[in-house]
CSV table of C-alpha atoms in Angstrom, one decimal:
chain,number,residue,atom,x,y,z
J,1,UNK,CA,-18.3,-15.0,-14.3
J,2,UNK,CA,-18.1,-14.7,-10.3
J,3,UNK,CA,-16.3,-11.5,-8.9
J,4,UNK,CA,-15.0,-10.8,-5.4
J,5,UNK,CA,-15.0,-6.8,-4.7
J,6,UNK,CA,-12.1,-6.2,-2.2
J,7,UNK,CA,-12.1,-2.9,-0.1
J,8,UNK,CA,-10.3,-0.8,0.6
J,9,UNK,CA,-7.6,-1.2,-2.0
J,10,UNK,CA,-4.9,0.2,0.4
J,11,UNK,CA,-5.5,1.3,4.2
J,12,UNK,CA,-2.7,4.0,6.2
J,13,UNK,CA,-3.3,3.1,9.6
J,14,UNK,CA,-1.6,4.4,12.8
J,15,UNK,CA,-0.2,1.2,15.2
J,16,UNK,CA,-2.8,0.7,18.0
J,17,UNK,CA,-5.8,1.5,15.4
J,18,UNK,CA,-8.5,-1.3,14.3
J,19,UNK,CA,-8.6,-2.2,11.0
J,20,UNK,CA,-12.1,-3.6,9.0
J,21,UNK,CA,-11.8,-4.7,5.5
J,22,UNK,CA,-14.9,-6.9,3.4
J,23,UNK,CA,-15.4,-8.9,0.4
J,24,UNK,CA,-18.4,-8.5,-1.5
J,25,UNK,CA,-19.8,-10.8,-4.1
J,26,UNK,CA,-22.7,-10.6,-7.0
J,27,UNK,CA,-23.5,-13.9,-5.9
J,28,UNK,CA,-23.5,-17.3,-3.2
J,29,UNK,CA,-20.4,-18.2,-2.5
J,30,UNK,CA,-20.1,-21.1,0.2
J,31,UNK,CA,-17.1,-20.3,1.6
J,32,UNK,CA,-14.9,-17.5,2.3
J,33,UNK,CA,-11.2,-17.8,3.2
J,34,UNK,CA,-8.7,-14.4,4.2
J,35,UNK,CA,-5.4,-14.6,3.5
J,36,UNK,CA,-2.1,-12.7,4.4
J,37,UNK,CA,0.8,-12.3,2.1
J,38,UNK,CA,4.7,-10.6,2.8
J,39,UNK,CA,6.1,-9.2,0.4
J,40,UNK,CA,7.8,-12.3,-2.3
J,41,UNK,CA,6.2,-14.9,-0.5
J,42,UNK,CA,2.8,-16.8,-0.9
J,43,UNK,CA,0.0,-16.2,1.4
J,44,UNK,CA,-0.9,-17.7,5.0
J,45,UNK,CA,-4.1,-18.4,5.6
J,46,UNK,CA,-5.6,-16.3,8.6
J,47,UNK,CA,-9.0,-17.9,8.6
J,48,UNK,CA,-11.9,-20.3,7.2
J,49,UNK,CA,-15.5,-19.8,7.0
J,50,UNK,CA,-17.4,-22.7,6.1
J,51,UNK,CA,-21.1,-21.2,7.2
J,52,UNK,CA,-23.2,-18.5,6.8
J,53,UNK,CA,-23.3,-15.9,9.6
J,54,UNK,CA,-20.1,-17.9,11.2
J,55,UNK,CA,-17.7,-15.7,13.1
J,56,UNK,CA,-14.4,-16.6,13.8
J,57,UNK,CA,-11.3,-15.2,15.7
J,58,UNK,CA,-7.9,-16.0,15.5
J,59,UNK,CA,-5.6,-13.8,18.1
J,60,UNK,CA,-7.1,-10.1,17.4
J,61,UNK,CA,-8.4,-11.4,14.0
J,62,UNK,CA,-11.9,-11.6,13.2
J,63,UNK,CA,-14.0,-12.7,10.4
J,64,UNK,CA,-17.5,-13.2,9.7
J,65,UNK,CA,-19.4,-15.1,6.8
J,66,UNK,CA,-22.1,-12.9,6.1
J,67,UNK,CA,-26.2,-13.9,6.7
J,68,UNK,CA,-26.8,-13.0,2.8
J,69,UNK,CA,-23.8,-15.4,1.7
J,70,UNK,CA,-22.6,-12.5,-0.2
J,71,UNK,CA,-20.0,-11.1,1.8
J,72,UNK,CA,-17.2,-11.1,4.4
J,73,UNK,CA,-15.2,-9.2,6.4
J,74,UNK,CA,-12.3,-9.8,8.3
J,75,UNK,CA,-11.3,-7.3,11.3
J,76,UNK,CA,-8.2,-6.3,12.8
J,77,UNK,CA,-7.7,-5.1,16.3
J,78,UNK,CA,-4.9,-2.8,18.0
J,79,UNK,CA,-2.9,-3.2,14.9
J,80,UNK,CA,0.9,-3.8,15.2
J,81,UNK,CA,3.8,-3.4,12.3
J,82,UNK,CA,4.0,-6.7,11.6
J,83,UNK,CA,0.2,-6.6,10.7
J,84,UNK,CA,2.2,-4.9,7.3
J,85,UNK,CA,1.0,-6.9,3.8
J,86,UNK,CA,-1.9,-7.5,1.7
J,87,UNK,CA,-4.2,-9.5,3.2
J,88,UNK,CA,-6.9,-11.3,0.4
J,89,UNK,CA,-10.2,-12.7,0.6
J,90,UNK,CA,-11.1,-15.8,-1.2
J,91,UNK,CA,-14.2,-17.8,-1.9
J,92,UNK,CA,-16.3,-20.4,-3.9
J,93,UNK,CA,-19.1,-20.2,-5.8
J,94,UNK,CA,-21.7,-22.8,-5.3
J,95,UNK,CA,-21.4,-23.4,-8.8
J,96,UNK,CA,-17.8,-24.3,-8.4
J,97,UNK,CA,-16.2,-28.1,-7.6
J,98,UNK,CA,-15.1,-27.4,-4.4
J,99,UNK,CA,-11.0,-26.1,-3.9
J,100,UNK,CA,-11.7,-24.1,-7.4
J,101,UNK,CA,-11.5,-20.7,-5.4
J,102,UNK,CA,-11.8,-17.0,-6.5
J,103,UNK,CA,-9.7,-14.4,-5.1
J,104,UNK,CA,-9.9,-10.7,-4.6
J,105,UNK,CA,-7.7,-8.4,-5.8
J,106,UNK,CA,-6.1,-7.5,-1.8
J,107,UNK,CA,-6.4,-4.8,0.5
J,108,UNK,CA,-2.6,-3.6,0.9
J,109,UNK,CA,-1.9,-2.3,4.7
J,110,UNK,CA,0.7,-0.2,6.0
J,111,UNK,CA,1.0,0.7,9.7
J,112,UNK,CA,2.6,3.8,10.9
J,113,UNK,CA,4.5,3.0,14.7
A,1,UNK,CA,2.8,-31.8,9.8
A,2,UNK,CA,2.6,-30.5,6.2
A,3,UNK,CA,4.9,-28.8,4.0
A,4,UNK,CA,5.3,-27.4,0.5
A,5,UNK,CA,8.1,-26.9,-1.3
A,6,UNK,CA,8.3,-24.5,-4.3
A,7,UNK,CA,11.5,-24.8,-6.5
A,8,UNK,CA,13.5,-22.8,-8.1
A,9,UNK,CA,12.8,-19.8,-5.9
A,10,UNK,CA,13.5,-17.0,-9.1
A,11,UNK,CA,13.8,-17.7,-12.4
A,12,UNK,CA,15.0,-15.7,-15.2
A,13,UNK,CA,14.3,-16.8,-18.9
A,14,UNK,CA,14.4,-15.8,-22.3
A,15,UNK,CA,11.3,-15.7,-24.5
A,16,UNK,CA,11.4,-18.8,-26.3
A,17,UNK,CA,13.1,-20.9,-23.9
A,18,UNK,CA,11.5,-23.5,-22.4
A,19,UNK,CA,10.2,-23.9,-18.3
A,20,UNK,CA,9.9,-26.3,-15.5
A,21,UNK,CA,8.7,-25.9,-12.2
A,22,UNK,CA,8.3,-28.0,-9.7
A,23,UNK,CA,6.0,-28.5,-6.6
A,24,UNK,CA,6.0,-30.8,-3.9
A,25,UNK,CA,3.9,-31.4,-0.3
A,26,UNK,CA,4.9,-33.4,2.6
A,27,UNK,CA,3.1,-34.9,5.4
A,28,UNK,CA,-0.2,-35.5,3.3
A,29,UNK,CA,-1.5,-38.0,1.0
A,30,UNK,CA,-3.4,-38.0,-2.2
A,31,UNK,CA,-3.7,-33.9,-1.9
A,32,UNK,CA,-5.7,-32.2,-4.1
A,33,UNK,CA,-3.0,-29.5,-5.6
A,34,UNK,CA,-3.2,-25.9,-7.0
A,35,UNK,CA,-1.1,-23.6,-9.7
A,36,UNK,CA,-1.7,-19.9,-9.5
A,37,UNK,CA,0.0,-16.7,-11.3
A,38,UNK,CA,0.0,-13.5,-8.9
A,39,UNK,CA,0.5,-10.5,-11.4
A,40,UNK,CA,2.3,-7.4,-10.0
A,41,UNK,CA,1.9,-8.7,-6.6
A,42,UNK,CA,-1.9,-8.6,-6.8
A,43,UNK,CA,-4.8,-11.0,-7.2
A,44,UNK,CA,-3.9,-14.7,-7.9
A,45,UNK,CA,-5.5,-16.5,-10.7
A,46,UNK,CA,-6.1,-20.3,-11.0
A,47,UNK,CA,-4.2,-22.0,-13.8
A,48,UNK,CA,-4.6,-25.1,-12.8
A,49,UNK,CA,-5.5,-27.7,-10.4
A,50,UNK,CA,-5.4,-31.8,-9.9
A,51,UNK,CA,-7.1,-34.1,-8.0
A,52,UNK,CA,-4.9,-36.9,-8.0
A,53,UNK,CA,-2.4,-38.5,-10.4
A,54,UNK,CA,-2.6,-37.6,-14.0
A,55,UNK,CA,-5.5,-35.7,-13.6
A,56,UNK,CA,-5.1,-32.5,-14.8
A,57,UNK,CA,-7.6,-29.5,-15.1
A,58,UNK,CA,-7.1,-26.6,-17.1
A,59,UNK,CA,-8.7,-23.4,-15.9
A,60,UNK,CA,-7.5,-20.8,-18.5
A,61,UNK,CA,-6.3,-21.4,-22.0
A,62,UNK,CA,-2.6,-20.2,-22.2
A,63,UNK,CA,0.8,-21.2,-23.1
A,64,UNK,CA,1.0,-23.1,-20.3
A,65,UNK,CA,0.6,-26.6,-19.1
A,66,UNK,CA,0.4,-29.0,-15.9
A,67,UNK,CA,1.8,-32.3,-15.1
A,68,UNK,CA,1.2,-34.4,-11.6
A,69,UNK,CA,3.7,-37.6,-12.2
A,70,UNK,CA,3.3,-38.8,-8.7
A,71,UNK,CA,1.0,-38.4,-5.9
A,72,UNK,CA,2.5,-35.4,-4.2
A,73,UNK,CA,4.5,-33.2,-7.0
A,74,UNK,CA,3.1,-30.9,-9.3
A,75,UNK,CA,4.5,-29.4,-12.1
A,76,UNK,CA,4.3,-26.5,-14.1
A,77,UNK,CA,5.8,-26.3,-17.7
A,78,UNK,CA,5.7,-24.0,-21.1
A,79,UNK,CA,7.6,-25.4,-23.9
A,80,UNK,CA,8.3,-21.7,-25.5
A,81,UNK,CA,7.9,-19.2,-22.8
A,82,UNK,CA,6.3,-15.2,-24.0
A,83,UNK,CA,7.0,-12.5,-22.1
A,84,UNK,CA,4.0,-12.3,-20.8
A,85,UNK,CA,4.5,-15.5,-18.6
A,86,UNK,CA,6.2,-13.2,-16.2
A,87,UNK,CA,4.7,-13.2,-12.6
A,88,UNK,CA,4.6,-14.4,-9.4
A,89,UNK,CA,3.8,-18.6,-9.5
A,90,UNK,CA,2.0,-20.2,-6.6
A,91,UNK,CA,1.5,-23.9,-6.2
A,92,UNK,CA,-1.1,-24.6,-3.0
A,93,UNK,CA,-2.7,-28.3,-1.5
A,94,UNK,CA,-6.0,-29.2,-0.1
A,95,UNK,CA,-7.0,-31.9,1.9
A,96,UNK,CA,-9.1,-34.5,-0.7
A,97,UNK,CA,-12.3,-34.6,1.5
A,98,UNK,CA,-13.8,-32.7,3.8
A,99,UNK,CA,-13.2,-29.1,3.9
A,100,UNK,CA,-11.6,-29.0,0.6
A,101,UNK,CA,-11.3,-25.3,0.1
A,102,UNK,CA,-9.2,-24.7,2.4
A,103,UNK,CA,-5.7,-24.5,0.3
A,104,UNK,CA,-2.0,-23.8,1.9
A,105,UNK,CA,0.6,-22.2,-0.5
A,106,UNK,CA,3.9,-22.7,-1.0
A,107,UNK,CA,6.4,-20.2,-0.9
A,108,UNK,CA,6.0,-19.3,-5.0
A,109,UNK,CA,8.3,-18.9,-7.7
A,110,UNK,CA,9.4,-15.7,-9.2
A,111,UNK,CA,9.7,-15.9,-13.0
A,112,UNK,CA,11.1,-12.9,-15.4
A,113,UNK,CA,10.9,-13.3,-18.9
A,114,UNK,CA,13.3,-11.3,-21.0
């Protein structure tokens, strides 16, 4: 079946640093979504790609849907505490009904002030 | 604007017993709606998911099952739970048309089996 590859697992960043984390996939997916999630709750959505080679910010966010439909990354910039979690990518394969999703397995981040 | 509403927050159970969970959204109509189990606080798996009313879509044969009696409440039962039902459960909604993937979680349910 369709994997997503998440990396890195875990990142140790110092406040004030940029972050870059991707999603990588065997095959087309036609969307890709990147979540955040705190600790006991569910996950917030961050941001929505609906087309290939889109790129779109939210605050010092920044994803792309990649050219090759095979990939993602989402980009953090001058990274604060409360950027703390583990933020997921998500995406469906064009083989999918649409809403059935797959998710990575989440890149854990911890910032140091 | 929408909310979702996840109850009971934590859950703990014996094996053997039986579960309910329940999920509701506000502020939308005829959502398309989501169950998920987050293991160990990682990756989220699709159990289930509904486009409207009685329909009911199984994505991974278990000892659990799924129940939408009105438009906007999901449910999530097990008549005998296994320990193995542990985890982290997530109930999410999508819009019906349109940009469909886009889901919205609820605040999730933590369940211990004992």
């Amino acid at each position: 079946g369709q994997q997503l590859n998440q990396s890195p697992q875990s990142m140790f960043i110092q406040e004030g640093e940029d972050v870059s984390m991707n999603c990588t996939s065997s095959s087309i997916f036609n969307t890709w979504l990147w979540y955040k999630q705190d600790p006991g709750e569910g996950p917030v959505l961050l941001i929505a790609l609906y087309k290939a080679g889109e790129l779109t910010s939210n605050g010092r966010l920044t994803a792309q849907f990649g050219i090759t439909r095979k990939d993602s990354f989402l980009n953090i910039s001058a990274s604060i505490p409360s950027d703390v979690g583990i933020y997921f990518c998500a995406g469906r394969h064009l083989s999918r009904s649409q809403g059935n999703l797959i998710f990575g397995k989440g890149t854990k981040l911890s910032v140091k002030p | 604007s929408q909310t979702i509403h996840q109850w009971p927050a934590t859950l703990v159970q014996p094996v053997g017993s039986p579960l309910s969970l329940e999920c509701t959204v506000e502020g939308t109509s005829n959502p398309n709606l989501y169950w998920y189990r987050q293991a160990a606080g990682r990756g989220l798996q699709l159990l289930f998911y509904s486009v409207g009313i009685g329909q009911i879509s199984s994505e991974v044969p278990q000892n659990l099952s799924a129940s939408r009696p009105q438009d906007r409440q999901f449910i999530l039962s097990s008549k005998k739970l296994l320990l193995s039902d542990s985890g982290f459960y997530l109930c999410a909604w999508s819009v019906s048309s349109g940009l469909t993937d886009t889901q919205y979680f609820g605040p999730g349910t933590r369940l211990t089996v004992l």
